[in-house]
Coordinates of C-alpha atoms in Angstrom, one line a residue:
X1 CA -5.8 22.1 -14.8
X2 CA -3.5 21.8 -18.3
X3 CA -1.3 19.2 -16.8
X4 CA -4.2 16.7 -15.7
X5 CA -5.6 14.8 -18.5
X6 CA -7.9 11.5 -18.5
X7 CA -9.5 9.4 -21.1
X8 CA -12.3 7.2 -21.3
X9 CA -15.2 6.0 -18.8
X10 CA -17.4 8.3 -16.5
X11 CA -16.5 9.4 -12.8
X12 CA -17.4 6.7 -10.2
X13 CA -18.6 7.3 -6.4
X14 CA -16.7 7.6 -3.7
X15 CA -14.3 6.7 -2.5
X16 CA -12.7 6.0 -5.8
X17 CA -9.9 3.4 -5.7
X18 CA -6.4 4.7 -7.9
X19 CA -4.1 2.6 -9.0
X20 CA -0.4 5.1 -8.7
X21 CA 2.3 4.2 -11.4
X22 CA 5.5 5.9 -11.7
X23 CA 9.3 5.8 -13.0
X24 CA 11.7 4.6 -11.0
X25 CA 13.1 8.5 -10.7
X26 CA 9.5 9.7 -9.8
X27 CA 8.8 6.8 -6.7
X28 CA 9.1 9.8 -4.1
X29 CA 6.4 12.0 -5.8
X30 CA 4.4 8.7 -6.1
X31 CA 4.9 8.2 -2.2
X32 CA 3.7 11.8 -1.9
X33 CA 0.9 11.9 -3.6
X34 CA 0.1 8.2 -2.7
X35 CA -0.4 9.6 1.0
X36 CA -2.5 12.7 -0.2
X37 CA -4.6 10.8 -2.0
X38 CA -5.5 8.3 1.0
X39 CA -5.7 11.1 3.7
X40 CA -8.8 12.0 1.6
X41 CA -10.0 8.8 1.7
X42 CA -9.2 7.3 -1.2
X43 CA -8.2 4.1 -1.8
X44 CA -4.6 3.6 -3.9
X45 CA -2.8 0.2 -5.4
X46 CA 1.2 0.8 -6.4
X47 CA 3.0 -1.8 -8.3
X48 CA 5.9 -2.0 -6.0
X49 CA 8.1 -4.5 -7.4
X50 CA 7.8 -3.2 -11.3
X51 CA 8.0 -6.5 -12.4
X52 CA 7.5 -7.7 -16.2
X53 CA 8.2 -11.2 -17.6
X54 CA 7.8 -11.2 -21.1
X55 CA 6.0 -7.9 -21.5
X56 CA 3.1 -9.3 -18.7
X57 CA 2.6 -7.4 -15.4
X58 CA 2.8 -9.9 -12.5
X59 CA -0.8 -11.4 -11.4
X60 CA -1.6 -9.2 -8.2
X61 CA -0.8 -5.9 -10.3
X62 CA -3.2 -7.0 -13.0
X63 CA -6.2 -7.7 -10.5
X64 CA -5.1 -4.0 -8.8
X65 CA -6.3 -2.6 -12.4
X66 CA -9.2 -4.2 -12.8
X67 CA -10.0 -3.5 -9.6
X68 CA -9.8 0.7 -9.5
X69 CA -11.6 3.4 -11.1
X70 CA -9.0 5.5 -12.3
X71 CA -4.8 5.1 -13.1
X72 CA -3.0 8.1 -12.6
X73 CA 0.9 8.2 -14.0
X74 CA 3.7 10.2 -12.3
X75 CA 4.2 12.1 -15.5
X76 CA 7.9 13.1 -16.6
X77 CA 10.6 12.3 -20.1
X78 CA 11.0 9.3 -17.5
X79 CA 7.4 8.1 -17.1
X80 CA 7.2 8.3 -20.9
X81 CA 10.2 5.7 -21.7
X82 CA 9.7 4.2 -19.1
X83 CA 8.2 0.1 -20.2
X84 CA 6.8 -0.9 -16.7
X85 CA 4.4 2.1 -16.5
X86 CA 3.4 1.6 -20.4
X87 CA 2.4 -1.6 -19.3
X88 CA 0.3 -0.1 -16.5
X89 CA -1.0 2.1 -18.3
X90 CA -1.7 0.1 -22.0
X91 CA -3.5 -2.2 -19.3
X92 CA -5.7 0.2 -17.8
X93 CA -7.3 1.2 -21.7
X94 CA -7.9 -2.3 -22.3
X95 CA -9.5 -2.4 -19.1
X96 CA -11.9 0.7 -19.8
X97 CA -10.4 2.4 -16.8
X98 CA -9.9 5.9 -16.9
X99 CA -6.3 7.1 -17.1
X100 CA -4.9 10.4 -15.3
X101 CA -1.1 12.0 -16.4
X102 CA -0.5 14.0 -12.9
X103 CA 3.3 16.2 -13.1
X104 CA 5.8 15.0 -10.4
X105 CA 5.7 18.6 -8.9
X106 CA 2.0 19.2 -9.1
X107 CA 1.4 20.2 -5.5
X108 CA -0.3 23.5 -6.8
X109 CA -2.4 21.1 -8.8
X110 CA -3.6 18.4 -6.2
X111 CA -7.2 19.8 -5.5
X112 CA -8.0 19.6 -9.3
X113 CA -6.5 15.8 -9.1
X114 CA -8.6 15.2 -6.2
X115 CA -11.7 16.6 -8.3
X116 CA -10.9 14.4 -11.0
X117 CA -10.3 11.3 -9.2
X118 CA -13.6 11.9 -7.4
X119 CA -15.8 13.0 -10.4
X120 CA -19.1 14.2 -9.4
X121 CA -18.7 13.0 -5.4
X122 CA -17.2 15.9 -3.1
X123 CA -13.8 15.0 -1.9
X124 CA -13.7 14.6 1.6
X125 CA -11.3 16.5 4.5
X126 CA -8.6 15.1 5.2
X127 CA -8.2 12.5 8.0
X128 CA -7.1 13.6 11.2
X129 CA -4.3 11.9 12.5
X130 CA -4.8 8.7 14.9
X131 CA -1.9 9.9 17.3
X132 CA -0.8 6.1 17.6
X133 CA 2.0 5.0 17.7
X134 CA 3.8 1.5 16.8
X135 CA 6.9 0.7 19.2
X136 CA 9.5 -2.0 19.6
X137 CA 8.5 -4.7 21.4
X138 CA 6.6 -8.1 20.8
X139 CA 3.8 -7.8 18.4
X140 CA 1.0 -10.3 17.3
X141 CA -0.3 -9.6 14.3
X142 CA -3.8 -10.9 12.3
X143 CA -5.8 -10.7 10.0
X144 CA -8.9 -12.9 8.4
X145 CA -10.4 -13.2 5.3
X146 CA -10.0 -16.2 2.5
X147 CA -6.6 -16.2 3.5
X148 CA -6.0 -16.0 7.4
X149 CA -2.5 -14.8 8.2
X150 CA -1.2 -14.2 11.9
X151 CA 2.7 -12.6 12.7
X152 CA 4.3 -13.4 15.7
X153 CA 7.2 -10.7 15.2
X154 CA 10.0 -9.2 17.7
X155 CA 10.1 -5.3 16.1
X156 CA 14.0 -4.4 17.7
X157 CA 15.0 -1.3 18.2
X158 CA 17.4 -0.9 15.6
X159 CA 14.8 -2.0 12.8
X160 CA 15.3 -5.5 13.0
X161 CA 12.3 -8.0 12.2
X162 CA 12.1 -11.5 13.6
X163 CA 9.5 -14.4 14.4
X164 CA 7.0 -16.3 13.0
X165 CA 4.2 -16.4 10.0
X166 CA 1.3 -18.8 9.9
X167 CA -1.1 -19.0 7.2
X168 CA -3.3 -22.0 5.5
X169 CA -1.9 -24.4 8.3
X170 CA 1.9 -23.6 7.5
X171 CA 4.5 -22.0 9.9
X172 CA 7.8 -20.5 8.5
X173 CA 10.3 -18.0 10.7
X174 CA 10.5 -14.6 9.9
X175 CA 13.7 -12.5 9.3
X176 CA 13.6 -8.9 7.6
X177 CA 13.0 -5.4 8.9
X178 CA 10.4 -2.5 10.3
X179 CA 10.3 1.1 10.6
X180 CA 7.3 3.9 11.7
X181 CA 7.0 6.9 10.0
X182 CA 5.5 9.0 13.1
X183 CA 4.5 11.9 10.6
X184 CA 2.6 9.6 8.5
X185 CA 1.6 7.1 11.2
X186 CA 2.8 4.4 8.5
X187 CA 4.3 0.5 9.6
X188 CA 6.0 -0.8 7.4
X189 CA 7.6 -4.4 7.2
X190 CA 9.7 -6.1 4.7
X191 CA 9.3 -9.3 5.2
X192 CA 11.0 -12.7 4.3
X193 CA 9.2 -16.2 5.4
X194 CA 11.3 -19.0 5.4
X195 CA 9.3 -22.5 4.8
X196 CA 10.7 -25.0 3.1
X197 CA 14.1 -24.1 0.7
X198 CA 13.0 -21.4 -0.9
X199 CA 12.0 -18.2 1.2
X200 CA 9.0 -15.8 0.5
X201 CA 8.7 -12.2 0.5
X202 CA 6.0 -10.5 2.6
X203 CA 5.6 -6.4 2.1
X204 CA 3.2 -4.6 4.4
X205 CA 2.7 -1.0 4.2
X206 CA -0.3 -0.7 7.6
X207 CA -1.9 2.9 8.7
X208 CA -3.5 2.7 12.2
X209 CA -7.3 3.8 11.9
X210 CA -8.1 3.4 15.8
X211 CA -7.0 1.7 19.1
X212 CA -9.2 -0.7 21.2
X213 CA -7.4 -0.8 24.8
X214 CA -4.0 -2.3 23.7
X215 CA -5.1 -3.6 20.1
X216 CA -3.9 -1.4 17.0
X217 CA -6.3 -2.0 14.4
X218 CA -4.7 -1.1 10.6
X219 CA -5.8 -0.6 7.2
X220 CA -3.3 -2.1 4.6
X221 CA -2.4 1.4 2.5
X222 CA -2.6 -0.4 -0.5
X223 CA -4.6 -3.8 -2.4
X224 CA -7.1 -2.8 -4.4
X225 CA -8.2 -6.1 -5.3
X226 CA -8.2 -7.8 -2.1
X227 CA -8.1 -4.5 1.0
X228 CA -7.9 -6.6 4.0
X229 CA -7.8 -5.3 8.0
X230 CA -5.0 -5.8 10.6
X231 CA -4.8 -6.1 14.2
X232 CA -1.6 -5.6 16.1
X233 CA -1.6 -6.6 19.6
X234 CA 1.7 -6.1 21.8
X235 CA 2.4 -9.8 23.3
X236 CA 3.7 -9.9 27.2
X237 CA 7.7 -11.4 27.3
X238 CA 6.0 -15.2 28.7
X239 CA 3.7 -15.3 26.0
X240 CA 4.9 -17.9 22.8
X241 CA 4.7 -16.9 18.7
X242 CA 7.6 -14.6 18.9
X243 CA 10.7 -16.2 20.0
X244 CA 13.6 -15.4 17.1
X245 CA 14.8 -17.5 14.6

């Protein structure tokens, strides 16, 4: 595969974990091959914000690479000039991670990605799809960990996001927006907690991996560093959490 190229390190088990990086004119193929990557199990960061302050990737990003196995750039004239994936990439080399140049129309080429990604592990089928399916309505949702976070949200029809966040003992209301890529089966919720002055953005991008009566339990698509497990469980009208702000 000519346009596939990778340097340093040896090929890890699977599932590997890839960290995606693209220009800003290559974020759909990223999105692309971001899902074709997971719906063979792997597991994928993305830098979504693209951030640098004085030539330094923000702190999440740089745990995300030293967290994965392989980086794999969107490669195009953009990619190349482009500072933010330099960064990602200049990072990766000084990590020892192994770094992968993939061509923004390489759907001919993604089973030779896969096989490099993967190394010496086969590459599994890919997932079959959950058939669930998030609606509007009153949704609680958890998770645990170091960190425990629960969302008391109102998902409106029209994509509308209100409600409530409560994490380490602190309660902020919730304004922002959802949407539900059917196709995909992909939530996702931009977010902005309000506590105290200065509000604070929240980004979520959740797949469903099964149901448990009404519960929706959800893998967050990306965090390489920290992967953490949702529940979603639709809340009746009389119950509190989600009143809007």
């Amino acid at each position: 595969m000519q346009d596939v190229t990778h340097t340093g390190g040896e090929p890890r088990s699977a599932p590997p974990a890839v960290f995606l990086t693209a220009a800003e004119q290559d974020l759909t193929a990223l999105t692309a091959l971001d899902r074709t990557l997971r719906r063979h199990g792997a597991r994928t960061g993305v830098d979504a914000e693209r951030v640098l302050t004085d030539g330094i990737l923000q702190e999440p990003v740089l745990q995300d690479l030293g967290a994965c196995d392989v980086v794999v750039a969107v490669w195009s004239e953009a990619a190349a000039g482009d500072p933010v994936v330099a960064a990602h990439l200049e990072t990766a080399v000084s990590y020892g991670k192994r770094t992968v140049r993939y061509p923004p129309n390489g759907d001919e080429q993604v089973e030779g990605l896969l096989r490099e990604v993967y190394g010496a592990a086969p590459v599994p089928a890919p997932t079959a799809p959950t058939g669930i399916v998030v609606e509007p309505g009153r949704w609680r949702i958890t998770t645990d960990g170091d960190t425990p976070l629960e969302l008391g949200l109102v998902l409106a029809p029209d994509g509308g996001a209100t409600g409530t966040s409560t994490a380490r003992g602190r309660t902020g209301r919730v304004t922002g927006g959802w949407r539900y890529d059917t196709q995909h089966e992909e939530l996702t919720l931009d977010l902005r907690i309000a506590i105290g002055l200065r509000p604070t953005p929240l980004s979520l991008l959740l797949c469903p991996t099964r149901r448990d009566g009404d519960r929706v339990h959800a893998a967050d698509a990306h965090g390489l560093a920290a992967p953490r497990a949702y529940t979603l469980e639709p809340e009746d009208e009389g119950r509190g959490g989600t009143d809007s702000p």
